[in-house]
Coordinates of N, CA and C in Angstrom, one line a residue:
X1 N 0.9 -1.2 0.1 CA 0.0 0.0 0.1 C 0.9 1.1 0.0
X2 N 0.7 2.1 -0.8 CA 1.3 3.5 -0.9 C 1.1 4.4 0.3
X3 N 2.0 5.2 0.7 CA 1.7 6.2 1.6 C 0.4 7.1 1.5
X4 N 0.2 7.4 0.0 CA -1.2 8.3 -0.1 C -2.4 7.3 0.2
X5 N -2.4 6.0 0.0 CA -3.4 5.5 0.1 C -3.6 5.1 1.6
X6 N -2.6 5.1 2.5 CA -2.6 4.8 3.6 C -3.2 6.1 4.4
X7 N -2.9 7.3 4.0 CA -3.3 8.5 4.5 C -4.9 8.6 4.2
X8 N -5.3 8.4 2.9 CA -6.6 8.8 2.5 C -7.6 7.5 3.1
X9 N -7.1 6.4 3.4 CA -7.9 5.2 3.9 C -7.9 4.1 2.8
X10 N -7.6 4.5 1.5 CA -7.5 3.6 0.5 C -8.7 2.6 0.3
X11 N -8.5 1.5 -0.3 CA -9.6 0.6 -0.6 C -10.4 -0.1 0.7
X12 N -9.6 -0.2 1.7 CA -10.2 -0.6 2.9 C -11.3 0.5 3.6
X13 N -10.8 1.8 3.7 CA -11.8 2.8 4.0 C -12.9 2.9 3.0
X14 N -12.8 2.6 1.6 CA -13.9 2.6 0.9 C -15.0 1.4 1.3
X15 N -14.4 0.3 1.5 CA -15.2 -1.0 1.9 C -16.1 -0.6 3.1
X16 N -15.3 -0.2 4.1 CA -15.9 0.2 5.4 C -16.9 1.2 5.4
X17 N -16.7 2.3 4.5 CA -17.8 3.2 4.3 C -19.1 2.5 3.7
X18 N -18.8 1.6 2.6 CA -20.1 1.0 2.0 C -20.7 0.3 2.9
X19 N -20.0 -0.6 3.9 CA -20.8 -1.4 4.9 C -21.6 -0.4 5.7
X20 N -21.0 0.7 6.0 CA -21.7 1.5 7.1 C -23.0 2.2 6.3
X21 N -22.8 2.5 5.0 CA -23.9 3.0 4.2 C -25.1 1.8 4.3
X22 N -24.7 0.6 3.9 CA -25.8 -0.5 3.9 C -26.4 -0.7 5.2
X23 N -25.5 -0.6 6.4 CA -26.0 -0.7 7.6 C -27.2 0.3 7.9
X24 N -26.8 1.6 7.7 CA -27.8 2.5 7.7 C -29.0 2.5 7.0
X25 N -28.8 2.0 5.7 CA -30.0 1.6 5.2 C -30.9 0.6 5.6
X26 N -30.3 -0.4 6.2 CA -31.1 -1.3 6.8 C -31.8 -1.0 8.1
X27 N -31.1 -0.1 8.9 CA -31.8 0.6 10.1 C -32.9 1.4 9.7
X28 N -32.8 2.1 8.6 CA -34.0 3.1 8.2 C -35.1 2.0 7.8
X29 N -34.7 1.1 7.2 CA -35.7 0.1 6.8 C -36.5 -0.5 8.2
X30 N -35.6 -0.8 9.0 CA -36.3 -1.6 10.3 C -37.2 -0.5 11.0
X31 N -36.8 0.7 11.0 CA -37.6 1.7 11.6 C -38.8 1.9 10.9
X32 N -38.9 1.9 9.5 CA -40.0 1.7 8.9 C -40.9 0.7 8.7
X33 N -40.3 -0.5 8.9 CA -41.2 -1.6 8.4 C -41.2 -2.6 9.7
X34 N -40.5 -2.3 10.7 CA -40.5 -3.2 12.0 C -39.7 -4.5 11.6
X35 N -40.5 -5.5 12.3 CA -40.0 -6.9 12.0 C -39.8 -7.4 10.6
X36 N -40.7 -6.6 9.9 CA -41.0 -7.3 8.3 C -39.4 -7.2 7.8
X37 N -38.4 -6.3 8.2 CA -37.5 -6.3 7.5 C -36.4 -7.3 7.6
X38 N -36.6 -8.1 8.6 CA -36.0 -9.4 8.9 C -36.3 -10.5 8.0
X39 N -37.6 -10.3 7.4 CA -38.0 -11.6 6.4 C -37.0 -11.7 5.3
X40 N -36.4 -10.7 4.8 CA -35.3 -10.8 3.9 C -34.0 -11.7 4.2
X41 N -33.9 -11.9 5.4 CA -32.6 -12.4 5.9 C -32.9 -13.8 6.1
X42 N -32.2 -14.7 5.5 CA -32.5 -16.1 5.7 C -31.2 -16.8 6.3
X43 N -31.4 -17.8 7.2 CA -30.0 -18.2 7.8 C -29.5 -19.5 6.9
X44 N -30.4 -20.2 6.0 CA -30.0 -21.1 5.0 C -31.0 -21.0 4.0
X45 N -30.7 -21.6 2.9 CA -31.7 -21.5 1.8 C -33.0 -22.1 2.3
X46 N -34.0 -21.1 2.2 CA -35.5 -21.5 2.3 C -35.7 -21.5 3.8
X47 N -34.8 -21.3 4.8 CA -35.0 -21.4 6.4 C -35.1 -19.9 6.7
X48 N -36.5 -19.9 7.5 CA -36.6 -18.4 7.7 C -36.6 -18.1 9.4
X49 N -36.6 -19.2 10.2 CA -36.5 -19.1 11.5 C -35.9 -20.1 12.2
X50 N -35.2 -19.8 13.3 CA -34.7 -21.0 14.3 C -35.4 -20.9 15.6
X51 N -36.1 -22.2 15.9 CA -36.6 -22.3 17.2 C -35.7 -22.4 18.1
X52 N -35.8 -21.7 19.5 CA -34.7 -21.9 20.5 C -35.0 -23.5 21.0
X53 N -33.7 -23.8 21.4 CA -33.6 -25.2 21.9 C -32.9 -25.3 23.2
X54 N -33.3 -26.2 24.1 CA -32.8 -26.5 25.3 C -32.3 -28.1 25.2
X55 N -31.0 -28.4 25.6 CA -30.6 -29.8 25.4 C -30.0 -30.3 26.9
X56 N -30.7 -31.2 27.6 CA -30.2 -31.7 28.8 C -29.7 -32.9 28.8
X57 N -28.6 -33.3 29.4 CA -28.1 -34.4 29.5 C -28.1 -35.1 30.9
X58 N -28.7 -36.3 31.1 CA -28.8 -36.9 32.5 C -27.9 -38.4 32.4
X59 N -27.8 -39.0 33.4 CA -27.3 -40.4 33.3 C -27.9 -41.2 32.3
X60 N -29.1 -41.3 32.2 CA -29.6 -42.2 31.2 C -30.2 -41.8 29.9
X61 N -30.2 -40.6 29.7 CA -30.8 -39.9 28.3 C -30.5 -38.7 28.2
X62 N -30.7 -38.2 26.8 CA -30.5 -36.9 26.4 C -31.9 -36.3 26.2
X63 N -32.4 -35.1 26.8 CA -33.7 -34.5 26.4 C -33.4 -33.2 25.6
X64 N -34.2 -33.0 24.5 CA -34.2 -31.9 23.6 C -35.6 -31.4 23.7
X65 N -35.5 -30.0 24.1 CA -36.8 -29.2 24.0 C -36.7 -28.2 23.0
X66 N -37.7 -28.1 22.3 CA -37.6 -26.9 21.2 C -38.9 -26.2 21.2
X67 N -39.0 -25.0 21.1 CA -40.2 -24.1 21.1 C -40.6 -24.2 19.7
X68 N -41.9 -24.7 19.7 CA -42.6 -24.9 18.5 C -44.1 -24.4 18.5
X69 N -44.3 -23.1 18.7 CA -45.8 -22.6 19.0 C -46.4 -22.7 17.7
X70 N -47.8 -23.2 18.0 CA -48.7 -23.1 16.8 C -48.4 -24.2 15.8
X71 N -47.4 -25.2 15.9 CA -47.3 -26.3 15.1 C -47.7 -27.7 15.9
X72 N -48.3 -28.5 15.0 CA -48.8 -29.9 15.6 C -47.7 -30.7 14.9
X73 N -48.0 -32.1 15.4 CA -47.1 -33.2 15.3 C -46.9 -33.4 13.6
X74 N -47.9 -33.4 12.8 CA -47.9 -33.6 11.7 C -46.9 -32.5 10.7
X75 N -46.6 -31.4 11.4 CA -45.9 -30.3 10.7 C -44.3 -30.3 11.2
X76 N -44.0 -31.4 12.0 CA -42.6 -31.6 12.2 C -42.1 -32.8 12.0
X77 N -40.8 -32.9 11.4 CA -40.1 -34.0 10.9 C -38.6 -34.2 11.8
X78 N -38.4 -35.2 12.3 CA -37.3 -35.6 13.1 C -36.4 -36.8 12.5
X79 N -35.2 -36.3 12.3 CA -34.3 -37.7 11.8 C -33.0 -37.6 12.9
X80 N -32.6 -38.8 12.9 CA -31.3 -39.0 13.6 C -30.2 -39.7 12.7
X81 N -29.2 -39.1 12.4 CA -28.1 -39.7 11.7 C -26.9 -39.8 12.3
X82 N -26.5 -40.7 12.8 CA -25.3 -40.9 13.8 C -25.5 -40.1 14.9
X83 N -24.8 -39.0 15.2 CA -25.0 -38.4 16.7 C -25.6 -37.0 16.2
X84 N -26.2 -36.8 14.9 CA -26.8 -35.5 14.6 C -28.4 -35.7 14.7
X85 N -28.9 -34.9 15.5 CA -30.5 -34.8 15.6 C -31.0 -33.7 14.9
X86 N -31.7 -33.9 13.7 CA -32.1 -32.8 12.9 C -33.7 -32.7 13.0
X87 N -34.2 -31.6 13.3 CA -35.6 -31.2 13.3 C -36.0 -30.0 12.2
X88 N -37.0 -30.6 11.6 CA -37.4 -29.6 10.6 C -39.0 -29.5 10.6
X89 N -39.4 -28.3 10.1 CA -41.0 -28.0 10.2 C -41.2 -26.7 9.7
X90 N -42.6 -26.2 9.9 CA -42.9 -24.9 9.2 C -44.0 -24.5 9.7
X91 N -44.4 -23.3 9.6 CA -45.7 -22.9 9.6 C -46.1 -22.0 8.4
X92 N -47.4 -22.2 8.0 CA -47.7 -21.7 6.6 C -47.7 -20.1 6.8
X93 N -47.6 -19.5 5.8 CA -47.7 -18.1 5.6 C -48.9 -17.5 5.8
X94 N -49.2 -16.4 6.7 CA -50.6 -16.1 7.0 C -51.3 -15.6 5.5
X95 N -52.6 -15.7 5.6 CA -53.3 -15.6 4.4 C -53.3 -13.9 4.1
X96 N -53.4 -13.8 2.8 CA -53.3 -12.5 2.3 C -54.2 -11.4 3.2
X97 N -53.7 -10.4 3.5 CA -54.4 -9.5 4.3 C -55.4 -8.3 3.6
X98 N -55.5 -8.6 2.2 CA -56.1 -7.9 1.5 C -55.8 -6.5 1.4
X99 N -56.8 -5.6 1.6 CA -56.5 -4.1 1.6 C -55.8 -3.4 3.0
X100 N -56.0 -4.5 4.0 CA -55.6 -4.1 5.3 C -54.0 -3.7 5.3
X101 N -53.7 -2.9 6.0 CA -52.2 -2.6 6.3 C -51.6 -3.3 7.3
X102 N -50.6 -3.8 7.2 CA -49.8 -4.6 8.2 C -48.9 -3.7 9.0
X103 N -49.1 -3.4 10.4 CA -48.3 -2.5 10.9 C -47.3 -3.2 11.8
X104 N -47.4 -4.4 12.2 CA -46.5 -5.1 13.0 C -46.7 -6.6 12.8
X105 N -45.7 -7.3 12.7 CA -45.6 -8.7 12.3 C -44.4 -9.3 13.1
X106 N -44.8 -10.1 14.1 CA -43.5 -10.7 15.0 C -43.7 -12.1 15.0
X107 N -44.8 -12.5 14.7 CA -44.9 -14.2 14.8 C -44.1 -14.6 13.9
X108 N -43.5 -15.8 14.2 CA -42.6 -16.5 13.1 C -43.4 -17.4 12.4
X109 N -42.9 -17.5 11.1 CA -43.6 -18.3 10.0 C -42.5 -18.6 9.0
X110 N -43.0 -19.7 8.2 CA -42.1 -20.3 7.1 C -41.4 -21.6 7.8
X111 N -40.4 -22.0 7.1 CA -39.8 -23.2 7.4 C -38.5 -23.0 8.2
X112 N -38.4 -24.1 9.1 CA -37.1 -24.0 9.8 C -36.5 -25.2 9.7
X113 N -35.2 -25.3 10.3 CA -34.3 -26.5 10.3 C -33.4 -26.4 11.4
X114 N -33.2 -27.3 12.2 CA -32.2 -27.2 13.4 C -31.5 -28.6 13.3
X115 N -30.0 -28.5 13.3 CA -29.4 -29.8 13.4 C -28.5 -29.4 14.7
X116 N -28.6 -30.7 15.6 CA -28.2 -30.5 17.0 C -27.2 -31.7 17.1
X117 N -26.0 -31.5 17.4 CA -25.1 -32.4 17.7 C -25.3 -33.1 19.1
X118 N -25.5 -34.5 19.2 CA -25.7 -35.0 20.5 C -24.2 -35.1 21.3
X119 N -24.5 -34.8 22.7 CA -23.0 -34.9 23.3 C -22.7 -36.4 23.8
X120 N -23.6 -37.3 23.4 CA -23.2 -38.6 24.0 C -24.0 -39.5 23.0
X121 N -23.6 -40.7 22.8 CA -24.3 -41.8 21.9 C -25.8 -42.2 22.6
X122 N -26.5 -42.3 21.6 CA -27.9 -42.2 21.8 C -28.3 -43.9 21.1
X123 N -29.5 -44.6 21.8 CA -30.1 -45.6 21.1 C -31.1 -45.2 20.1
X124 N -30.9 -45.2 18.8 CA -32.0 -44.8 17.9 C -33.1 -45.3 17.9
X125 N -33.2 -46.6 18.3 CA -34.4 -47.5 18.5 C -35.4 -47.1 19.4
X126 N -35.0 -46.4 20.6 CA -35.9 -46.0 21.4 C -35.9 -44.6 21.7
X127 N -35.7 -43.9 20.7 CA -36.0 -42.3 20.6 C -37.4 -42.0 20.5
X128 N -37.9 -41.1 21.3 CA -39.5 -40.8 21.3 C -39.5 -39.3 21.3
X129 N -40.8 -38.7 20.7 CA -40.9 -37.3 20.7 C -42.5 -37.0 20.9
X130 N -42.8 -35.8 21.4 CA -44.1 -35.6 21.7 C -44.2 -34.0 21.7
X131 N -45.3 -33.3 21.2 CA -45.5 -31.8 21.2 C -46.6 -31.6 22.1
X132 N -46.5 -30.7 23.2 CA -47.4 -30.2 24.1 C -47.4 -28.6 24.3
X133 N -48.4 -28.0 24.3 CA -48.4 -26.7 24.6 C -47.2 -25.9 23.8
X134 N -46.9 -26.1 22.6 CA -46.0 -25.4 21.9 C -44.5 -25.8 22.1
X135 N -44.4 -26.9 22.9 CA -43.0 -27.4 23.2 C -42.7 -28.7 22.7
X136 N -41.8 -29.1 21.8 CA -41.5 -30.3 21.3 C -40.4 -30.9 22.3
X137 N -40.7 -32.1 22.7 CA -39.8 -32.9 23.5 C -39.3 -34.1 23.0
X138 N -38.1 -34.1 22.7 CA -37.4 -35.3 22.1 C -36.6 -35.9 23.1
X139 N -37.1 -37.3 23.4 CA -36.2 -38.2 24.5 C -35.3 -39.0 23.8
X140 N -33.9 -39.0 24.1 CA -33.0 -39.8 23.3 C -32.3 -40.6 24.5
X141 N -32.8 -42.0 24.8 CA -32.2 -42.6 25.5 C -30.8 -43.0 25.2
X142 N -29.7 -43.0 26.2 CA -28.6 -43.5 25.8 C -28.5 -45.2 25.9
X143 N -27.4 -45.7 25.2 CA -27.5 -47.1 25.0 C -27.4 -47.9 26.4
X144 N -28.1 -48.9 26.6 CA -27.9 -49.7 27.8 C -26.5 -50.1 28.1
X145 N -26.1 -49.8 29.3 CA -24.7 -50.1 29.7 C -24.6 -51.8 29.8
X146 N -23.6 -52.4 29.1 CA -23.6 -53.8 29.2 C -22.8 -54.1 30.4
X147 N -23.2 -55.2 31.1 CA -22.4 -55.6 32.2 C -21.0 -56.4 31.7
X148 N -19.8 -56.0 32.0 CA -18.7 -56.9 31.5 C -18.8 -58.1 32.1
X149 N -18.3 -59.0 31.2 CA -18.3 -60.4 31.6 C -17.0 -61.1 31.0
X150 N -16.6 -62.0 31.8 CA -15.2 -63.0 31.3 C -15.6 -63.6 30.3
X151 N -14.7 -63.6 29.2 CA -14.9 -64.3 28.0 C -13.7 -65.4 28.1
X152 N -14.2 -66.8 28.1 CA -13.2 -67.9 28.2 C -12.3 -67.8 26.8
X153 N -11.2 -68.4 26.9 CA -10.3 -68.4 25.6 C -10.2 -70.0 25.3
X154 N -10.5 -70.2 24.1 CA -10.6 -71.8 23.7 C -9.3 -71.9 23.0
X155 N -8.7 -73.0 23.0 CA -7.6 -73.4 22.1 C -7.3 -74.8 22.4
X156 N -6.0 -75.1 21.9 CA -5.6 -76.4 21.9 C -4.7 -76.5 23.0
X157 N -3.9 -77.5 23.2 CA -3.2 -77.9 24.3 C -2.1 -76.9 24.4
X158 N -1.5 -76.7 25.6 CA -0.4 -75.9 25.9 C 0.8 -76.3 25.1
X159 N 1.7 -75.3 24.8 CA 2.9 -75.6 23.9 C 3.8 -76.4 24.8
X160 N 4.5 -77.4 24.1 CA 5.4 -78.2 24.8 C 6.6 -77.5 25.3
X161 N 7.1 -77.7 26.3 CA 8.3 -77.1 26.9 C 9.4 -77.7 25.8
X162 N 10.2 -76.7 25.4 CA 11.6 -77.3 24.5 C 12.8 -76.7 24.9
X163 N 12.5 -75.7 25.9 CA 13.8 -75.2 26.5 C 14.4 -73.9 25.6
X164 N 13.6 -73.8 24.4 CA 14.1 -72.7 23.9 C 13.1 -71.4 24.1
X165 N 13.4 -70.3 23.8 CA 12.6 -69.1 24.0 C 12.0 -68.9 22.6
X166 N 11.0 -68.1 22.7 CA 10.0 -67.6 21.6 C 11.1 -67.1 20.5
X167 N 12.1 -66.2 20.9 CA 13.0 -65.7 19.9 C 14.0 -66.5 19.3
X168 N 13.9 -67.7 19.4 CA 14.8 -68.7 18.9 C 16.2 -68.9 19.8
X169 N 16.1 -68.4 20.9 CA 17.2 -68.4 21.8 C 17.4 -69.4 22.7

């Protein structure tokens, strides 16, 4: 970088100024549109919101709680692949408001997807889930602890004593 670019700010200052202008425009839109300004921001392709999650681990299982207000069990899909729990679902977009002017829209809508790594192994055959009062509860039991047992070793007769060592000595 030349000394003249350094004094004037150069390309870095131009980039920072552009970011500042974009952010100012975003804030202006937020003041005018409220929560609707966030509708254009997506976390992943087609994903418009991320429900909050609590993940608790006890001795025998992992419990995942997710806030899914307004959703019924048919609108939620859960998969477990390895140690990754993925929950997807969505709420239908509200009906057209016709000529009414929407002044405030804070309720979440659209599709969501959360992938949550499990902190320990779980038994996929015993996983269960239910949704009550807008809270999804996924119960992920840990595998049963097997009791150690002695394994007998079978084999032929003991090697004959030859007086030599295994190394040929």
